[in-house]
Short mmCIF file of C-alpha atoms in Angstrom, two decimals:
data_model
loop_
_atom_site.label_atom_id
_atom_site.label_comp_id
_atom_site.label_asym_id
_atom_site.label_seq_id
_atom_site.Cartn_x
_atom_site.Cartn_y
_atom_site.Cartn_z
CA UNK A 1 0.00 0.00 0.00
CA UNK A 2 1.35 3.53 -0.92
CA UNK A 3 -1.39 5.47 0.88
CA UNK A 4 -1.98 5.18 4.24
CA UNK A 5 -4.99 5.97 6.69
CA UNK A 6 -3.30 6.53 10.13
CA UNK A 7 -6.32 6.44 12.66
CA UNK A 8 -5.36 8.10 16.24
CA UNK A 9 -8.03 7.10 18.84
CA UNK A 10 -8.99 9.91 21.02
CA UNK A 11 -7.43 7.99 24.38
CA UNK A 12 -3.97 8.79 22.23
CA UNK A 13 -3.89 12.27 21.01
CA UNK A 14 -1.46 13.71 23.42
CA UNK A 15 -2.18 17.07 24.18
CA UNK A 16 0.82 19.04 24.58
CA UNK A 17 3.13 18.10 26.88
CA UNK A 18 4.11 21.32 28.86
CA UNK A 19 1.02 23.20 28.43
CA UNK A 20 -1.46 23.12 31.19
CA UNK A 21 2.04 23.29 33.17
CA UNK A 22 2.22 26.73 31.50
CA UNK A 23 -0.41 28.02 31.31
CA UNK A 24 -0.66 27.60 35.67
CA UNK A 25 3.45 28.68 35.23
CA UNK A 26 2.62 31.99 33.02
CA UNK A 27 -0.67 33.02 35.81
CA UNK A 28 1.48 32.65 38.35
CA UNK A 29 3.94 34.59 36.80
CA UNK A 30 1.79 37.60 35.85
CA UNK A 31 2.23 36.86 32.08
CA UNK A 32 -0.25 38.12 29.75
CA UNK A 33 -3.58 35.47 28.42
CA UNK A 34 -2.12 36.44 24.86
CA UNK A 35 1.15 34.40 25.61
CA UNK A 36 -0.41 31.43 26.99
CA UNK A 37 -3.01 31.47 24.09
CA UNK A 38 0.29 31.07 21.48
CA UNK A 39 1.56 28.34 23.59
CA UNK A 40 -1.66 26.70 23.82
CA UNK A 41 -1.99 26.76 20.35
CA UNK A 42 1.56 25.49 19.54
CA UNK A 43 1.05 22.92 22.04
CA UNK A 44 -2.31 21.26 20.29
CA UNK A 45 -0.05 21.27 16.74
CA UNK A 46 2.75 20.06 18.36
CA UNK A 47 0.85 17.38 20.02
CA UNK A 48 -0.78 16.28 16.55
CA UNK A 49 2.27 16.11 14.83
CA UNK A 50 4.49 14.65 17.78
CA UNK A 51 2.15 11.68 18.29
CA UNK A 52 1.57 11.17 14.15
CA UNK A 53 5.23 11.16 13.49
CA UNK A 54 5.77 8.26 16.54
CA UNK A 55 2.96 6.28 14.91
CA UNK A 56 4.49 6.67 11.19
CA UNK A 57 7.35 5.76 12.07
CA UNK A 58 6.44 2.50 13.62
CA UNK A 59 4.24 1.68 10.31
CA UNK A 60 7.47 2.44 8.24
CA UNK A 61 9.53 0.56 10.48
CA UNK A 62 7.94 -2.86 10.25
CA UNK A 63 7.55 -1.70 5.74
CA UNK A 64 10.99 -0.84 5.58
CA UNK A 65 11.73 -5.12 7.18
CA UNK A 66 9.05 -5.98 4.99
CA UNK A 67 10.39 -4.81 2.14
CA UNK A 68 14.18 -6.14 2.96
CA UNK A 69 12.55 -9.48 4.11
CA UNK A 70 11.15 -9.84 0.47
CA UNK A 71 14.26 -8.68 -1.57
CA UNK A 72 16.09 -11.37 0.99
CA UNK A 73 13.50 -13.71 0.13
CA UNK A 74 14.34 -13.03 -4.06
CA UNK A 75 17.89 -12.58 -3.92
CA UNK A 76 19.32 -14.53 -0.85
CA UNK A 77 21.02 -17.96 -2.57
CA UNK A 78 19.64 -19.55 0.96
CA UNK A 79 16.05 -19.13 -0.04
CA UNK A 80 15.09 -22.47 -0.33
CA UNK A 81 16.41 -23.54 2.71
CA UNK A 82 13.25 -23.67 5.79
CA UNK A 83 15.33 -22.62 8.67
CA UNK A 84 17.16 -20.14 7.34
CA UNK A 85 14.55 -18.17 6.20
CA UNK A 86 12.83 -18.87 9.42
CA UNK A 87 15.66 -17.57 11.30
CA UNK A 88 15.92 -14.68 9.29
CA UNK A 89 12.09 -13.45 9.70
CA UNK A 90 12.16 -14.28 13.26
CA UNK A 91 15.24 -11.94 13.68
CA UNK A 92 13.90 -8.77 11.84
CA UNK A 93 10.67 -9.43 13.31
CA UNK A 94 12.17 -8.94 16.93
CA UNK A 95 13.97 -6.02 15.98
CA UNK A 96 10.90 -4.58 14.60
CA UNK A 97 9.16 -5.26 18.17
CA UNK A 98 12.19 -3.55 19.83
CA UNK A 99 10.89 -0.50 17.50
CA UNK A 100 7.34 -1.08 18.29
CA UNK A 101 8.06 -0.90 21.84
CA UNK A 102 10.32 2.25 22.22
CA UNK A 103 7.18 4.55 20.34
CA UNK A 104 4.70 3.05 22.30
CA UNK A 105 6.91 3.96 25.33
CA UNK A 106 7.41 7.84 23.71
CA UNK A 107 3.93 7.87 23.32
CA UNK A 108 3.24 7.16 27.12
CA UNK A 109 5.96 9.15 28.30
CA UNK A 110 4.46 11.96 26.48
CA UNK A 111 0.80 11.22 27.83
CA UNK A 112 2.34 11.16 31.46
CA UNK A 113 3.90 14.22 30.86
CA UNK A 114 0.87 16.11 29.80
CA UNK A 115 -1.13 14.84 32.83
CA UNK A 116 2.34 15.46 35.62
CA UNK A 117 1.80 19.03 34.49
CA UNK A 118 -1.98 19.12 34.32
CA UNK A 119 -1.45 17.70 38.43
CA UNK A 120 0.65 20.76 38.78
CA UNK A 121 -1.69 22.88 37.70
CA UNK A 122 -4.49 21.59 40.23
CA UNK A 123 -1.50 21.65 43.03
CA UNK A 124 -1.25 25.19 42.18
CA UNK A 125 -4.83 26.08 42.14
CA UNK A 126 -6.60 23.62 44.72
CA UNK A 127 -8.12 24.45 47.94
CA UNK A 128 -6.79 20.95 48.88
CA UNK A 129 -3.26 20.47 48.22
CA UNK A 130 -2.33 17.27 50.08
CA UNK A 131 -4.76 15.45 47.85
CA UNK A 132 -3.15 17.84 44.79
CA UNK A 133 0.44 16.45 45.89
CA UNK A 134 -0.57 12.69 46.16
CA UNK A 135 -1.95 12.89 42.58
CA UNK A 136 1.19 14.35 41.31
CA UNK A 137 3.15 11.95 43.03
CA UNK A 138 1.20 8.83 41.95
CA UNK A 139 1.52 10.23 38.34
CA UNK A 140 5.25 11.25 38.67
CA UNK A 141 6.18 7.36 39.72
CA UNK A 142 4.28 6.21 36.53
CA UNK A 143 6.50 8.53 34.52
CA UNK A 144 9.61 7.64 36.06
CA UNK A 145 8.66 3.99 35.39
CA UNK A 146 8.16 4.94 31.25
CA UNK A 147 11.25 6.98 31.14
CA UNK A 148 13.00 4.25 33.06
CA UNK A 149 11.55 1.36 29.97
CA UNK A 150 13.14 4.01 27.60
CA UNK A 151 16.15 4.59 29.42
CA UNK A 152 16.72 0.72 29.03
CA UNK A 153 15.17 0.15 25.51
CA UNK A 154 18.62 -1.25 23.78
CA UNK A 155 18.15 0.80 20.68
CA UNK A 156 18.96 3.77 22.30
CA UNK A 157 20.10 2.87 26.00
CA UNK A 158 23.66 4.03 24.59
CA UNK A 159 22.34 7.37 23.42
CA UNK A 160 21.33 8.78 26.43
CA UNK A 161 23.61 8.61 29.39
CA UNK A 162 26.25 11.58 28.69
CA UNK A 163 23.44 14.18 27.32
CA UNK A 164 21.20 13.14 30.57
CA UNK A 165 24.02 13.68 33.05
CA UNK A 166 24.58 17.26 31.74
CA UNK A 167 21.49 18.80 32.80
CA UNK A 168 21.74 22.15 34.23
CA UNK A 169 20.90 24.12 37.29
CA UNK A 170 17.59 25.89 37.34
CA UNK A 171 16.52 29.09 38.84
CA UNK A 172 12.67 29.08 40.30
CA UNK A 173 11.74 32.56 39.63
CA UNK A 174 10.34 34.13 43.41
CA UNK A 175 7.23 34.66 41.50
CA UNK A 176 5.84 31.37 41.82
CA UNK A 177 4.64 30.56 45.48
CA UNK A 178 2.96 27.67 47.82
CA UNK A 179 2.79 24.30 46.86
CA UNK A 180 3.61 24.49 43.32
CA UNK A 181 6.95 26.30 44.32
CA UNK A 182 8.04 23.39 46.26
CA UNK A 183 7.18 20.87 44.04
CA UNK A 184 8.84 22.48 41.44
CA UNK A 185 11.84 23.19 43.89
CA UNK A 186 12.13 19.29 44.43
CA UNK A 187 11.54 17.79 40.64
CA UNK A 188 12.22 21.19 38.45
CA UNK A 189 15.61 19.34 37.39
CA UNK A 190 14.24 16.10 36.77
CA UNK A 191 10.90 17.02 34.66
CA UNK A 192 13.72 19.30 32.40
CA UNK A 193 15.92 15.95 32.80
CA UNK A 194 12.37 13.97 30.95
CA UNK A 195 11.81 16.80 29.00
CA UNK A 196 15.60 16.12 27.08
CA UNK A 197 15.12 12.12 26.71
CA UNK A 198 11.90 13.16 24.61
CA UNK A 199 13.98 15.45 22.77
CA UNK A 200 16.84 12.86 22.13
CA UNK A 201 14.72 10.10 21.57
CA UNK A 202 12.26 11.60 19.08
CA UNK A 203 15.58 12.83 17.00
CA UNK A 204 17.36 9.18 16.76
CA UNK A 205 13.62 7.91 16.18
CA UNK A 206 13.45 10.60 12.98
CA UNK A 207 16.49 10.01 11.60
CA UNK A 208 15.59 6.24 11.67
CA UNK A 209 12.46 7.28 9.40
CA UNK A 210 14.33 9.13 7.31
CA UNK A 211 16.21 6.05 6.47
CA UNK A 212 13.08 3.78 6.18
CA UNK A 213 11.34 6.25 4.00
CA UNK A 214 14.43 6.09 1.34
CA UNK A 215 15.05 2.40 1.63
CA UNK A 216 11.35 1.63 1.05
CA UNK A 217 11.36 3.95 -2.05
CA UNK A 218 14.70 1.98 -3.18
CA UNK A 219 12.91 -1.58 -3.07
CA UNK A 220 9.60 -0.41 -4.11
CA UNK A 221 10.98 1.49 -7.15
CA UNK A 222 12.35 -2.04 -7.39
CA UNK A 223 9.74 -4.08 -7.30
CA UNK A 224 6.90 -2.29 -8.54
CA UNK A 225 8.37 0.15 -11.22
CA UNK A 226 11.27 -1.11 -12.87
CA UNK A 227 10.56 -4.65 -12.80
CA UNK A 228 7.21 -4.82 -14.68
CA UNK A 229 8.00 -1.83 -16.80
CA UNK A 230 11.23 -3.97 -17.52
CA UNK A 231 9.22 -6.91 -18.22
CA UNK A 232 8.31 -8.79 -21.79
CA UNK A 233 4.66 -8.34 -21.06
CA UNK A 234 3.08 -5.19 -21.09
CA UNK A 235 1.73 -3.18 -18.40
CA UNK A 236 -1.61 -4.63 -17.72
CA UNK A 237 -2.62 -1.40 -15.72
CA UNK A 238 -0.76 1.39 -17.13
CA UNK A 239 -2.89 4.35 -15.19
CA UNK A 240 -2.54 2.20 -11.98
CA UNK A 241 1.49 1.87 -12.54
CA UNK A 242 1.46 5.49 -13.30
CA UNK A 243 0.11 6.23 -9.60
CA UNK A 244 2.12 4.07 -7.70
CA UNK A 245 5.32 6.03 -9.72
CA UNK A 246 4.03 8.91 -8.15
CA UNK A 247 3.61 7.64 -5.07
CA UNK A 248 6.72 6.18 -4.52
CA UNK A 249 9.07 8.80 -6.33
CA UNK A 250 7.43 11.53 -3.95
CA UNK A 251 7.23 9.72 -0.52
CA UNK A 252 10.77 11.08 -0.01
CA UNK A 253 10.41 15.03 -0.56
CA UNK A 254 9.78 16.10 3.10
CA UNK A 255 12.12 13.88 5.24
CA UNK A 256 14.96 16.59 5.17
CA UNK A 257 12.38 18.64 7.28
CA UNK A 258 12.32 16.15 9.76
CA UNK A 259 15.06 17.61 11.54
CA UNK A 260 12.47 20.24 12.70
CA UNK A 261 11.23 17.43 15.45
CA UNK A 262 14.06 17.40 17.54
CA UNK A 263 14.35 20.98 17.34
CA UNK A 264 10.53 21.67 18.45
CA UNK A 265 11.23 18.87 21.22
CA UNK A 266 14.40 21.00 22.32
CA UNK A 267 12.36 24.22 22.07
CA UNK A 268 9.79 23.23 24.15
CA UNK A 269 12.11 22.03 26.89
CA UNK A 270 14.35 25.49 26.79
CA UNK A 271 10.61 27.18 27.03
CA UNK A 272 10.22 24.89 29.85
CA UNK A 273 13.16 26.28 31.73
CA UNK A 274 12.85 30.42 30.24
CA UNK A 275 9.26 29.73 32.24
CA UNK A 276 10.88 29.19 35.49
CA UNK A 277 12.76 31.80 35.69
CA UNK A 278 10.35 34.66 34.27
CA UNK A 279 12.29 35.06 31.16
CA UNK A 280 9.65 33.59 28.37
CA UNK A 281 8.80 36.58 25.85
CA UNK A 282 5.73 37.01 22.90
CA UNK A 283 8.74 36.87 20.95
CA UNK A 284 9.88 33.36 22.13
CA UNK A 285 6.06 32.51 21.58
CA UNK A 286 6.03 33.17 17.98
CA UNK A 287 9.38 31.72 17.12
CA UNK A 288 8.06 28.60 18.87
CA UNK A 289 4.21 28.77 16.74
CA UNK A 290 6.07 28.97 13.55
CA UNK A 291 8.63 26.08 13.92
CA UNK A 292 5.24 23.78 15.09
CA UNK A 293 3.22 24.52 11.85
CA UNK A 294 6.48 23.53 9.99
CA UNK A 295 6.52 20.11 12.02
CA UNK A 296 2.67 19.82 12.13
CA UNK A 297 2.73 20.40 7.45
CA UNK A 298 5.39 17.66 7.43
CA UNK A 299 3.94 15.53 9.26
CA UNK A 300 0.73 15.61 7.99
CA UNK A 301 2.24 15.14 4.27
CA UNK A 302 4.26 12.41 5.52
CA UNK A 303 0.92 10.83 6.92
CA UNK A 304 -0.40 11.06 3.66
CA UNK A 305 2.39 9.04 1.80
#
């Protein structure tokens, strides 16, 4: 299939991640409605395209094997031979599962996220902050339990340990008081610290779409194109192989702009610490908008491939 219909079930569109937290941040602050109103709408585009790019790239994942499993299957001088083949599905197939199991992961972690800071809104607004705290804490342990699965995931368990043990200092602006000051005071560090794995995660998981995109367009060019154009028989359905040409020859022309999803990651963590200590601007705001409608037209056009 060339085009596919990703359906997102409402339980999985992640809102964004840091967004209730700022809007409660940027009130307690004394920013201005108009600032949180840019970040909530960056946030809902940046939640879209954050949670459609971890789903495409699972689907291309498991196409990009598929593909390689077939050209194995055509080329490999082994082919006849039951076990081999056997072995060599089984170990793609677990490879793909590794894949399959670091999104879902990202997709939680990013879920948990949202809710942590919706908690830490109600912590800073609630007439009843013990039972505020003990909902922030109950969701905080689930996060720590995703982010440890990721930490741990052996595709990028390697990837993460120097950039995590660099994370910096943050000043907690006066300006934010009662209990949301000292839970930020005890885990300000640490949600920054989750912040950067989704950051460094969601780049190494682009890059490996980048890759899957071109090598399916390689063996489907293959396979579908040259092959029966190459053939002694004609084309039985010429207007049908003139589509999939299209399809396939074009699937590639966005992935350089996948670089702008590690960027909007790292934005939104830097906003994440500017917000702490009252330095986040209308001009920061903007900046931020525009790189998420870049993200949010890629993704939807790589949706649509």
């Amino acid at each position: 299939m060339f085009k596919k219909e990703i359906t997102i079930k409402s339980k999985f569109v992640i809102k964004a991640s840091i967004i209730s937290f700022i809007g409660a941040s940027l009130v307690a602050c004394g920013a201005s409605l108009k600032e949180y109103e840019k970040f909530a709408n960056a946030g809902q585009e940046y939640a879209t395209a954050l949670d459609t790019l971890l789903v495409t790239s699972g689907n291309y994942v498991v196409d990009a094997n598929s593909e390689k499993l077939l050209r194995n299957r055509v080329e490999d001088p082994v082919k006849d031979r039951e076990l081999e083949n056997k072995k060599i599905y089984i170990d793609i197939t677990e490879k793909d599962k590794q894949w399959l199991m670091l999104i879902g992961r990202m997709r939680q972690h990013t879920d948990l996220l949202q809710r942590y800071f919706i908690a830490l809104e109600n912590l800073a607004t609630s007439d009843a902050p013990t039972q505020a705290q003990e909902v922030t804490e109950d969701i905080f342990t689930q996060l720590n339990n995703v982010s440890t699965d990721i930490q741990g995931n052996s595709l990028v368990s390697g990837k993460l340990g120097s950039a995590l043990s660099e994370i910096p200092k943050m000043i907690l602006s006066n300006k934010i008081k009662g209990a949301l000051r000292k839970e930020l005071e005890q885990r300000k560090e640490t949600i920054y610290r989750e912040l950067a794995i989704q950051e460094l995660v969601l780049e190494f998981i682009t890059n490996e779409l980048q890759n899957n995109l071109k090598n399916i367009q390689e063996n489907q060019e293959d396979r579908l194109l040259l092959k029966p154009y190459m053939a002694a028989d004609p084309i039985s359905d010429p207007d049908a192989w003139i589509e999939k040409r299209q399809n396939i020859l074009t699937m590639t022309l966005s992935i350089e702009a996948l670089d702008n999803a590690s960027e909007s990651a790292k934005d939104f963590k830097e906003a994440f610490k500017l917000l702490l200590e009252d330095k986040f601007t209308i001009a920061r705001a903007n900046e931020l908008l525009s790189d998420i409608n870049s993200l949010l037209n890629v993704a939807k056009e790589i949706k649509n491939n």
